[in-house]
mmCIF file of C-alpha atoms in Angstrom:
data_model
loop_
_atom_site.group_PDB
_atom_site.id
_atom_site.type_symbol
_atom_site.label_atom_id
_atom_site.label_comp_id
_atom_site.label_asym_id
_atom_site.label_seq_id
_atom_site.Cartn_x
_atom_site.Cartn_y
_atom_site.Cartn_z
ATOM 1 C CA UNK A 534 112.723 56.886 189.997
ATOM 2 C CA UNK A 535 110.697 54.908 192.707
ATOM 3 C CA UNK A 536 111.988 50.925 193.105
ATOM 4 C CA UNK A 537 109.252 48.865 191.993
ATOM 5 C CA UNK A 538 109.570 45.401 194.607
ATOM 6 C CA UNK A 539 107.924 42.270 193.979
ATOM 7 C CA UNK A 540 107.225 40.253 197.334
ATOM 8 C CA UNK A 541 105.561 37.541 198.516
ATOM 9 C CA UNK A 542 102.151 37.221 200.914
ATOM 10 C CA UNK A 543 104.372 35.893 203.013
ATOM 11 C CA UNK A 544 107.192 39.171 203.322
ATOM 12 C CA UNK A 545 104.035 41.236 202.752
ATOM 13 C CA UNK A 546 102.349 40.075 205.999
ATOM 14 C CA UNK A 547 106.038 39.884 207.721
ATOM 15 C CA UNK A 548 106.617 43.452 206.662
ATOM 16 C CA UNK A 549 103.706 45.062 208.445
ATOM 17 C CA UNK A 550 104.603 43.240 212.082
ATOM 18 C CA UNK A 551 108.051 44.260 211.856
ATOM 19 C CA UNK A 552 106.997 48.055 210.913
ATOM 20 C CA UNK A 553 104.598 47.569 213.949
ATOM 21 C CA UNK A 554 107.489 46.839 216.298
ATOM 22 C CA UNK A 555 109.131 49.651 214.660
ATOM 23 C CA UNK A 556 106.620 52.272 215.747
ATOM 24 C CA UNK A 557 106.154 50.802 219.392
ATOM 25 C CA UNK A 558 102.472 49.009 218.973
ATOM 26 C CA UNK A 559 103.937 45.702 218.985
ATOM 27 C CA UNK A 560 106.616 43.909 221.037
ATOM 28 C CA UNK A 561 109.188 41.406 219.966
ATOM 29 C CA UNK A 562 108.076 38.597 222.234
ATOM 30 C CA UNK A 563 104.403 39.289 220.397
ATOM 31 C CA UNK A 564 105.946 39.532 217.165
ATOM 32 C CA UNK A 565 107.916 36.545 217.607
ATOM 33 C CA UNK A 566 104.759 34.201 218.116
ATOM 34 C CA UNK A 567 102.996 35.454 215.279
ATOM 35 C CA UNK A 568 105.635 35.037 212.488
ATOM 36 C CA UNK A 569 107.181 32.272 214.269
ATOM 37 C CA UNK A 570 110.619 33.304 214.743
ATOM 38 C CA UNK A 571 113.026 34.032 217.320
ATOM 39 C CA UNK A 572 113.635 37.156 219.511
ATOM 40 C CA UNK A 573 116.845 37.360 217.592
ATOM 41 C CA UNK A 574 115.786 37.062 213.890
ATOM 42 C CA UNK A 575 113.071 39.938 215.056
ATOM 43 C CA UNK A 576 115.687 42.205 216.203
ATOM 44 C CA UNK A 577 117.826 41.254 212.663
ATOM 45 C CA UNK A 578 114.823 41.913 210.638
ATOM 46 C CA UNK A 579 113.834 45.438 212.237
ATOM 47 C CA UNK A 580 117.652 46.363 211.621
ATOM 48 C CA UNK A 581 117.563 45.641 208.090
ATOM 49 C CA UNK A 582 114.652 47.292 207.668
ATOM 50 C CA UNK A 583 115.598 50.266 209.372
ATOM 51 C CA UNK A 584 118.575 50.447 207.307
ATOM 52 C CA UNK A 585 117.385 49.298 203.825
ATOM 53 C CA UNK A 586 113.242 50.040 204.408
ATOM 54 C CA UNK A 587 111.063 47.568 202.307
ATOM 55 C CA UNK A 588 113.801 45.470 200.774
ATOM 56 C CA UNK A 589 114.827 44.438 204.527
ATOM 57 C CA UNK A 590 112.458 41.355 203.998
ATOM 58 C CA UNK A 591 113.650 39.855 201.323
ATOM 59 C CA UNK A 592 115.997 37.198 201.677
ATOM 60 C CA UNK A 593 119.401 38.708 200.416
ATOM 61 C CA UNK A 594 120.190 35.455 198.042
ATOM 62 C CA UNK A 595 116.991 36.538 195.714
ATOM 63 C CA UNK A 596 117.619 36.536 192.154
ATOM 64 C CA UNK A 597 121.661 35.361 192.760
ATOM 65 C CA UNK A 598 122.455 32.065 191.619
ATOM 66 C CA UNK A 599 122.597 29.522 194.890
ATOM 67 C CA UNK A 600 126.277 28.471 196.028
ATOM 68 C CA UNK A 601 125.598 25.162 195.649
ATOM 69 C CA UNK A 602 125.063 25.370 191.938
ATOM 70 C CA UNK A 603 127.175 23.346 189.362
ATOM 71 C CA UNK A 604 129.602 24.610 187.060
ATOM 72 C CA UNK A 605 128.425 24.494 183.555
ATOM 73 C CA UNK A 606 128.709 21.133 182.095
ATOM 74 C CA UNK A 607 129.860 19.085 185.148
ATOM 75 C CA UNK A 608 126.412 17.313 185.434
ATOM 76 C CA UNK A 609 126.209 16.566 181.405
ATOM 77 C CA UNK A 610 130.093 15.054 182.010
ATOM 78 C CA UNK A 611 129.064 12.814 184.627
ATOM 79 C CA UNK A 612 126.064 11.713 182.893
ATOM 80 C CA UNK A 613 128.084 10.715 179.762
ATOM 81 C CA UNK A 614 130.639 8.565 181.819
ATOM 82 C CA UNK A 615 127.469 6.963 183.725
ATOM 83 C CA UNK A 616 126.250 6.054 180.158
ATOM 84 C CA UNK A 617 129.430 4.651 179.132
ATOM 85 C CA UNK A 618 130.841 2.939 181.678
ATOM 86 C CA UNK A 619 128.539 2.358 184.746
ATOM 87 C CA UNK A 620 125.071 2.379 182.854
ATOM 88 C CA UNK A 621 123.220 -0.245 185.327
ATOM 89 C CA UNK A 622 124.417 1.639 188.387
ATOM 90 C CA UNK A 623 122.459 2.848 191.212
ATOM 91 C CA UNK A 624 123.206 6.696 191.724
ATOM 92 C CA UNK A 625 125.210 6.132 195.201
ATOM 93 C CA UNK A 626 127.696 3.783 193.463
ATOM 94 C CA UNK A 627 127.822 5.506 190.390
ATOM 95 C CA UNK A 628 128.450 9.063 192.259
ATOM 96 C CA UNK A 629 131.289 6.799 194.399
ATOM 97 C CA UNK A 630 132.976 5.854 191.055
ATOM 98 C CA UNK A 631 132.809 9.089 189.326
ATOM 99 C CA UNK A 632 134.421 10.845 192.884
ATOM 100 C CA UNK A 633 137.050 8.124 193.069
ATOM 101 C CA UNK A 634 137.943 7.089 189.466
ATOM 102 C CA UNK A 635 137.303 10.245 188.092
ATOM 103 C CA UNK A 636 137.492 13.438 190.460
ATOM 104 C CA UNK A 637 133.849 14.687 189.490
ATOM 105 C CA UNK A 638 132.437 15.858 192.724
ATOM 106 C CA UNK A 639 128.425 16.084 192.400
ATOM 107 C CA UNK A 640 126.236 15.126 195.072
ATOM 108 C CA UNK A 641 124.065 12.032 194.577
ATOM 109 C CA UNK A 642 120.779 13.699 194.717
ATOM 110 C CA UNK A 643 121.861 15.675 191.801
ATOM 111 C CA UNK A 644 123.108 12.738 189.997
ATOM 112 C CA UNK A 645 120.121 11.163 190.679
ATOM 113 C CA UNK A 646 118.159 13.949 189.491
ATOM 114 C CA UNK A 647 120.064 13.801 185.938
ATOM 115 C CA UNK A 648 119.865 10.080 186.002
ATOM 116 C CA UNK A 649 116.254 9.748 186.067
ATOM 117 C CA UNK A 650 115.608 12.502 183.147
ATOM 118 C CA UNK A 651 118.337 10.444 181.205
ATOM 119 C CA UNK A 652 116.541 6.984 182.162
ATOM 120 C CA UNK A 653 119.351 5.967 183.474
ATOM 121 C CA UNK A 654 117.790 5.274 186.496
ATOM 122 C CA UNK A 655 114.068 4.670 187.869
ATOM 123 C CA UNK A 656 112.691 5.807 191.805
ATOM 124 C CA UNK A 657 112.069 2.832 193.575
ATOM 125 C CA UNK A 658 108.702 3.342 195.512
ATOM 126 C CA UNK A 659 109.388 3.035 199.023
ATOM 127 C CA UNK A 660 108.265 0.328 200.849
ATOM 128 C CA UNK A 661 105.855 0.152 204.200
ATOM 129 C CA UNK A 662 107.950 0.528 207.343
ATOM 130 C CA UNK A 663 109.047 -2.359 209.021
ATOM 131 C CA UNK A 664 106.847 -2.780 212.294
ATOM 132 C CA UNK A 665 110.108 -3.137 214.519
ATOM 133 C CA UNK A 666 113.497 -4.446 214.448
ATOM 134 C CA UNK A 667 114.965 -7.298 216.270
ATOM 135 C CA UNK A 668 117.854 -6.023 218.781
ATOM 136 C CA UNK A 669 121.277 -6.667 217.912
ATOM 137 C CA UNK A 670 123.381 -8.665 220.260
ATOM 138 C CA UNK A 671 126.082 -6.809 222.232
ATOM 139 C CA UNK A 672 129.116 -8.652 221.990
ATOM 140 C CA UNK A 673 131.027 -9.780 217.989
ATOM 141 C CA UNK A 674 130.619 -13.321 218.132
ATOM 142 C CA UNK A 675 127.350 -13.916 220.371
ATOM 143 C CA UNK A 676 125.311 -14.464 217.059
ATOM 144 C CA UNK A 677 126.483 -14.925 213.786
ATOM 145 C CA UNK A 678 124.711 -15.155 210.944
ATOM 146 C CA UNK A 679 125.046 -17.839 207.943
ATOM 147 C CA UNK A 680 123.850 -17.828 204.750
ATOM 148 C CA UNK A 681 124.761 -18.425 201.311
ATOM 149 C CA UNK A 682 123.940 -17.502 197.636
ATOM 150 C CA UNK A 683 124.345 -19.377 193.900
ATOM 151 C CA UNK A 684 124.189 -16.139 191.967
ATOM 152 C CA UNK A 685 126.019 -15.597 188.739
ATOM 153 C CA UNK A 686 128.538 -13.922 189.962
ATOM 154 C CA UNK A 687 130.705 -13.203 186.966
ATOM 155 C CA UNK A 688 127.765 -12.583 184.771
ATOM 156 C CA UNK A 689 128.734 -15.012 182.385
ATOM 157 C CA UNK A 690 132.505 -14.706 182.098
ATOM 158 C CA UNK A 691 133.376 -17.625 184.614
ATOM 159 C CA UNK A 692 131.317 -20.312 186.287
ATOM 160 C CA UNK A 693 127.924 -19.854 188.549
ATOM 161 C CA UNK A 694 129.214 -20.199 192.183
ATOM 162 C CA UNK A 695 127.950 -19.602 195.369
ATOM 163 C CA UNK A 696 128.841 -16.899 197.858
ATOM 164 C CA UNK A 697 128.812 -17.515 201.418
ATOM 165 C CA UNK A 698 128.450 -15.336 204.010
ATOM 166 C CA UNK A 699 129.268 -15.409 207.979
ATOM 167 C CA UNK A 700 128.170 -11.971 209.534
ATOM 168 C CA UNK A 701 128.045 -10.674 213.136
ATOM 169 C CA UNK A 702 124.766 -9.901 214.704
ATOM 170 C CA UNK A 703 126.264 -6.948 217.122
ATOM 171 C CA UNK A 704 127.974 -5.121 214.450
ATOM 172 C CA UNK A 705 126.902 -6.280 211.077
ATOM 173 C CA UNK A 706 129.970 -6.652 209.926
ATOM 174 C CA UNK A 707 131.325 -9.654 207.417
ATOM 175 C CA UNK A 708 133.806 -12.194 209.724
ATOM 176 C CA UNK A 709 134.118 -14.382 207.036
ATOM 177 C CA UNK A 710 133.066 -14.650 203.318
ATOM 178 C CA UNK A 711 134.064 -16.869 200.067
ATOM 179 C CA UNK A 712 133.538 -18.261 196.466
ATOM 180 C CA UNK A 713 132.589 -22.387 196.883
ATOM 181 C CA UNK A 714 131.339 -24.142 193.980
ATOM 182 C CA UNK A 715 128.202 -24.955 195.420
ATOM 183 C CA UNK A 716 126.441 -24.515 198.710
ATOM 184 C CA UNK A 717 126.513 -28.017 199.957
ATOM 185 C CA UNK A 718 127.769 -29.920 203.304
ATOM 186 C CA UNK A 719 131.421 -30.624 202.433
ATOM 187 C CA UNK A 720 131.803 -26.651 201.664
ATOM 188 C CA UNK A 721 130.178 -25.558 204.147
ATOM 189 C CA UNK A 722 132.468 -27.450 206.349
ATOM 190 C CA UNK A 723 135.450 -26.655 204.653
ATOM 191 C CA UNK A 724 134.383 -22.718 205.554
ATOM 192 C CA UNK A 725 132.991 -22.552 208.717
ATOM 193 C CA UNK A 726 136.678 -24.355 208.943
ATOM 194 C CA UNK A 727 138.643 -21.986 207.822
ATOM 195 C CA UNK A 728 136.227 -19.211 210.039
ATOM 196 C CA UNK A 729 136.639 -20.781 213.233
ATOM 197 C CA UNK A 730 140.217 -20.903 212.281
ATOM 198 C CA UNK A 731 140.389 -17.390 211.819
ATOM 199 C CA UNK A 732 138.218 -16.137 214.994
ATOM 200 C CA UNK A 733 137.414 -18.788 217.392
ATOM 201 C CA UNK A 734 133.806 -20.797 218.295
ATOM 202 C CA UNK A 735 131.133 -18.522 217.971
ATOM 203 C CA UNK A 736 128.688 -19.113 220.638
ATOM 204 C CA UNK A 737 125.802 -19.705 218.289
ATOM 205 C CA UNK A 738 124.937 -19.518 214.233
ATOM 206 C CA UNK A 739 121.891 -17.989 212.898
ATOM 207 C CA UNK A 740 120.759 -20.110 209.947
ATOM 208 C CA UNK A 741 117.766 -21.113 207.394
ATOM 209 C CA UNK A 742 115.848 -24.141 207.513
ATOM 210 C CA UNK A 743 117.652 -25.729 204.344
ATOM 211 C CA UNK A 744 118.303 -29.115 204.113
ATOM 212 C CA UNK A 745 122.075 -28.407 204.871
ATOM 213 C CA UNK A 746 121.258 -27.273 208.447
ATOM 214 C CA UNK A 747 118.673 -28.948 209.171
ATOM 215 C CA UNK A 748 115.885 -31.899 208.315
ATOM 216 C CA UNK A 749 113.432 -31.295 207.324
ATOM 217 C CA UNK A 750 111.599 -35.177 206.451
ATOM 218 C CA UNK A 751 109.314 -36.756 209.136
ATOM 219 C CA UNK A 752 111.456 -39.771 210.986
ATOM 220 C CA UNK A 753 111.234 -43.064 210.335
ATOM 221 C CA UNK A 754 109.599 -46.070 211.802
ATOM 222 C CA UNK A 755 112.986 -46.997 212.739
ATOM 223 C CA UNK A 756 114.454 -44.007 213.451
ATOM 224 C CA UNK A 757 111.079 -43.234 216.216
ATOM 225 C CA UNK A 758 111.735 -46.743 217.539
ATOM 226 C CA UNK A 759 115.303 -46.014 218.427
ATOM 227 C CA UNK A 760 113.900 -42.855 220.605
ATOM 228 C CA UNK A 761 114.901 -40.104 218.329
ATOM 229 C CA UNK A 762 113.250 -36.529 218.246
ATOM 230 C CA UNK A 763 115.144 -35.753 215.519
ATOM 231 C CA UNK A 764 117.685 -36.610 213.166
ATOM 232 C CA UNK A 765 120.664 -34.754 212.531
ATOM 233 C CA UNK A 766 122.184 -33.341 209.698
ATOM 234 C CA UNK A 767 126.109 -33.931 209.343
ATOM 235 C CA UNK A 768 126.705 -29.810 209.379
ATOM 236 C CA UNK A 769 124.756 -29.272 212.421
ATOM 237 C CA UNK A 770 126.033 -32.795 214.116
ATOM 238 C CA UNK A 771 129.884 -31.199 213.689
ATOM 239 C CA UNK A 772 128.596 -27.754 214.990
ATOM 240 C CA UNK A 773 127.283 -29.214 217.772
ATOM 241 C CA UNK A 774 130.166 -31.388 218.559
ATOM 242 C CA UNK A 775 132.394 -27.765 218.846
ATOM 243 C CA UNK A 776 129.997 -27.049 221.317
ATOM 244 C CA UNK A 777 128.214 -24.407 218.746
ATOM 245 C CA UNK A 778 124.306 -23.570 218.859
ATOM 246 C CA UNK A 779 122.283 -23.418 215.750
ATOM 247 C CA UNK A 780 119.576 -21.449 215.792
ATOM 248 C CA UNK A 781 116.653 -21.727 213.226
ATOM 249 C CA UNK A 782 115.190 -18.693 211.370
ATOM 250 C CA UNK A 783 111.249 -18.938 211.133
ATOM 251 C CA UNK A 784 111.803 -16.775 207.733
ATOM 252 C CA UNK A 785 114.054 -14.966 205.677
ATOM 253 C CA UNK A 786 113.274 -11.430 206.696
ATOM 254 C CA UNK A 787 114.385 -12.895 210.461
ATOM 255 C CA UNK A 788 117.915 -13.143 209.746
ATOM 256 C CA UNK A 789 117.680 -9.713 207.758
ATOM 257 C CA UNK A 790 121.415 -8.667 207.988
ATOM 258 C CA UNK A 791 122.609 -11.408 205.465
ATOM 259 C CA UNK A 792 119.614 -11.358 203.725
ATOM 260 C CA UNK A 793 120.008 -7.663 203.275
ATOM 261 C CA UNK A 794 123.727 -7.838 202.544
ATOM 262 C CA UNK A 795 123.244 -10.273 199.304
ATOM 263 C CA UNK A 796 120.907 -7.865 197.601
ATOM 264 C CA UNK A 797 123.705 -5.293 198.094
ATOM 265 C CA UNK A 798 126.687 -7.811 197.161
ATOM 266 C CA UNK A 799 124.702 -8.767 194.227
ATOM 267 C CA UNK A 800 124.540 -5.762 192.797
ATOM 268 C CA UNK A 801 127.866 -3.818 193.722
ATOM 269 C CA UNK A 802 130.261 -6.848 194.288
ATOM 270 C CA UNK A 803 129.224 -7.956 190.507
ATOM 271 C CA UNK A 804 129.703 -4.854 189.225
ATOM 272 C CA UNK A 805 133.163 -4.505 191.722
ATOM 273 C CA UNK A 806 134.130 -7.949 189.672
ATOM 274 C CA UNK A 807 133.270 -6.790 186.145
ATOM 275 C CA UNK A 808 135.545 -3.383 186.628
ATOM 276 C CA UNK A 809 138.103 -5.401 187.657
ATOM 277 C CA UNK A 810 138.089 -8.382 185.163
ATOM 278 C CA UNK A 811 137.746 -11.008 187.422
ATOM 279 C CA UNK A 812 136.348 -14.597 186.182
ATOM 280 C CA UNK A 813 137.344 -17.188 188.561
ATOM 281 C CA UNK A 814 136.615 -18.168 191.999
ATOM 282 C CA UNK A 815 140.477 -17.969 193.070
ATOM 283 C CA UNK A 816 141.102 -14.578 191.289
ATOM 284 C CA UNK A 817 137.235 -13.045 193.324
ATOM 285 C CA UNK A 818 138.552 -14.558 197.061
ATOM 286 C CA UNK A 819 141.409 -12.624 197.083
ATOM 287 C CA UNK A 820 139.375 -9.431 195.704
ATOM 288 C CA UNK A 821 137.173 -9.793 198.461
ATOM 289 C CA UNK A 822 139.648 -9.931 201.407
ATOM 290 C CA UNK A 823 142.212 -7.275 199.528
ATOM 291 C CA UNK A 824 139.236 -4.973 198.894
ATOM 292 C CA UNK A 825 135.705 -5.827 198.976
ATOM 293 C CA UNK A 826 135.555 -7.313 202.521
ATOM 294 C CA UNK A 827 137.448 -4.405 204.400
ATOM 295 C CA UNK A 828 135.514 -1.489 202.123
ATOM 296 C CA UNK A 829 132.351 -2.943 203.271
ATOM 297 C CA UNK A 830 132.963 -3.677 207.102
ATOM 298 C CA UNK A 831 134.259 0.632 206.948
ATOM 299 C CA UNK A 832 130.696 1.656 205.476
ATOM 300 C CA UNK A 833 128.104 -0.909 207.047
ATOM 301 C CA UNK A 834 129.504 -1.667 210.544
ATOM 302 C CA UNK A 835 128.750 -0.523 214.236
ATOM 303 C CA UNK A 836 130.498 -0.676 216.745
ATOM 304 C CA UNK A 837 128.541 -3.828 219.908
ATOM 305 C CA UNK A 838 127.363 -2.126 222.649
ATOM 306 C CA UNK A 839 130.064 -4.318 224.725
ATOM 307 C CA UNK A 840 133.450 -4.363 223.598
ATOM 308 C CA UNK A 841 133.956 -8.206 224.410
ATOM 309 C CA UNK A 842 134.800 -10.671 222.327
ATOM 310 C CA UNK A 843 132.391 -14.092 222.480
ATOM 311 C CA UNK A 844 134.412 -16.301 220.494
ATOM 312 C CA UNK A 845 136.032 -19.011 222.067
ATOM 313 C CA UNK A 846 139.525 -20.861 221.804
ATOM 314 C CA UNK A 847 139.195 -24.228 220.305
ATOM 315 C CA UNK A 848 139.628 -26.627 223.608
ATOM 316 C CA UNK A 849 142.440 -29.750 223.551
ATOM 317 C CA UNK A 850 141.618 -32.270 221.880
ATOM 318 C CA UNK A 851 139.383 -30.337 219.535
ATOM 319 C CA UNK A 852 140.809 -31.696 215.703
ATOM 320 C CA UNK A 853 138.972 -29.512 213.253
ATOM 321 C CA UNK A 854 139.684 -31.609 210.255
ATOM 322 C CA UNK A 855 138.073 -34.540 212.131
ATOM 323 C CA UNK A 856 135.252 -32.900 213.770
ATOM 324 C CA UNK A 857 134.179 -30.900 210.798
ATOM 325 C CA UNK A 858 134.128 -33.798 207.686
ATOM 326 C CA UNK A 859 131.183 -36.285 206.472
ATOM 327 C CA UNK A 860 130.831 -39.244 209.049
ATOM 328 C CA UNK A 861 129.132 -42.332 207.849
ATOM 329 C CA UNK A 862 128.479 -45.284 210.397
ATOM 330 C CA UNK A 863 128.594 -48.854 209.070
ATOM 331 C CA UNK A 864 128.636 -52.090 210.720
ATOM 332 C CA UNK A 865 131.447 -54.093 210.740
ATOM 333 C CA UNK A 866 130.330 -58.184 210.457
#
């Protein structure tokens, strides 16, 4: 009985050059630029057909099931443990959880795929390009970023605190990071403290225009009479003092790293918190540096394009405590 085929236009047309190479009216180089292949995958195809005749087209996977495919059930398992326990999260972190926490090895595209015909999850259009990116400075500590967030972190187990961030320019990684009450002077002192502390004077800090860094009034009769161009804010007055630039961001989408980095903070580190039942500030600073911190800097970071480091030693006579605290002048009668 005669094999009945089914091909495509496509193997129908590629069948008739590689039978005229066959017979000798057409040569592999000319074959090659009409079906767009190589000299190699000519010479493969006009074996295969020599050997198997029609069928030598057709890709040898037709009609088996791919290699790739899931084992019965897998998918509907993972998507009844995203339901359960990580409902409101994004297919990469909920594929991460189910690989770690539960040994169910899917990819995320396929999760993804199941999440969206569950509704667990909605595409996100994507967004116009961005024109051009700023370069990244080449040496950790040239450029740091600063920037904190009030965000309810605990999502209503603890108190609303504020997360702030210190993050290199070169590499994008976090140098420094902690729960304050609020995002005021005396905390921000207290943590760019405890940073240079940790890693030296950084040679400048890449900030916002809030009121913390910087003023933003017009000066005052008095103040223009005394021959100021500006008045200083006590945060930028101590920075300065360590011999520390500030430098001003025109907008938010300038200092893009941290910016960046809190939309992905508040979405995973929350959700890190909740898994882990952690309500207070004390209990979420030690999180971070035991786990958060160091699982982040592995994923996000790159290495500077020069391997020096630009922070610098505290000099003599540099006190910390005094140079970073709330100074008030009064007159003494």
């Amino acid at each position: 009985m005669e094999e009945k085929l089914t091909m495509s236009t496509r193997e129908v047309d590629r069948l008739k050059v590689i039978c005229t190479v066959i017979e000798g009216r057409l040569k592999w180089r000319e074959a090659s630029d009409q079906l767009g292949l190589s000299m190699r995958q000519i010479g493969y195809l006009c074996s295969r057909v020599g050997v198997e005749g029609n069928r030598g087209v057709i890709h040898g996977l037709r009609g088996k099931p791919s290699n790739h495919q899931l084992q019965e059930g897998v998918l509907d398992r993972a998507l009844g443990i995203v339901q359960e326990k990580y409902a409101d999260f994004g297919p990469t972190f909920a594929n991460e959880k189910l690989r770690g926490k539960h040994g169910i090895i899917l990819s995320v595209n396929a999760l993804r795929g199941g999440m969206i015909l569950e509704g667990l999850w909605k595409p996100k259009r994507v967004g116009k390009k961005h024109r051009a990116w700023r370069q990244r400075r080449s040496c950790v500590g040239e450029l740091v970023q600063l920037d904190g967030s009030e965000h309810a972190w605990f999502e209503g187990r603890g108190e609303i605190c504020a997360l702030v961030i210190y993050i290199d320019d070169a590499t994008s990684r976090i140098l420094w990071g902690e729960f304050i009450p609020v995002e005021d002077t005396l905390s921000l002192l207290g943590s760019t403290k405890r940073y240079i502390e940790r890693h030296g004077r950084p040679v400048a800090f890449y900030v916002d225009k809030d009121s913390v860094y910087k003023v933003n009034r017009v000066l005052g009769v008095e103040e223009e009479l005394e021959g100021r161009s500006e008045t200083l804010t006590q945060f930028r007055r101590a920075i300065e003092v360590l011999g520390i630039a500030m430098i001003f961001a025109q907008s938010p989408q300038a200092k893009g790293r941290v910016e960046r980095s809190f939309l992905t903070h508040q979405d995973r580190l929350v959700k890190e918190l909740r898994l882990a039942g952690i309500s207070t500030m004390e209990a979420a600073n030690e999180f971070l540096w035991k786990s958060y911190i160091p699982d982040h800097n592995r994923r996000y970071s790159v290495d500077p394009a020069n391997g020096m480091d630009a922070h610098r030693a505290l000099l003599k006579g540099q006190d910390l405590s005094r140079i970073l605290s709330i100074r008030d002048p009064r007159v003494v009668a």
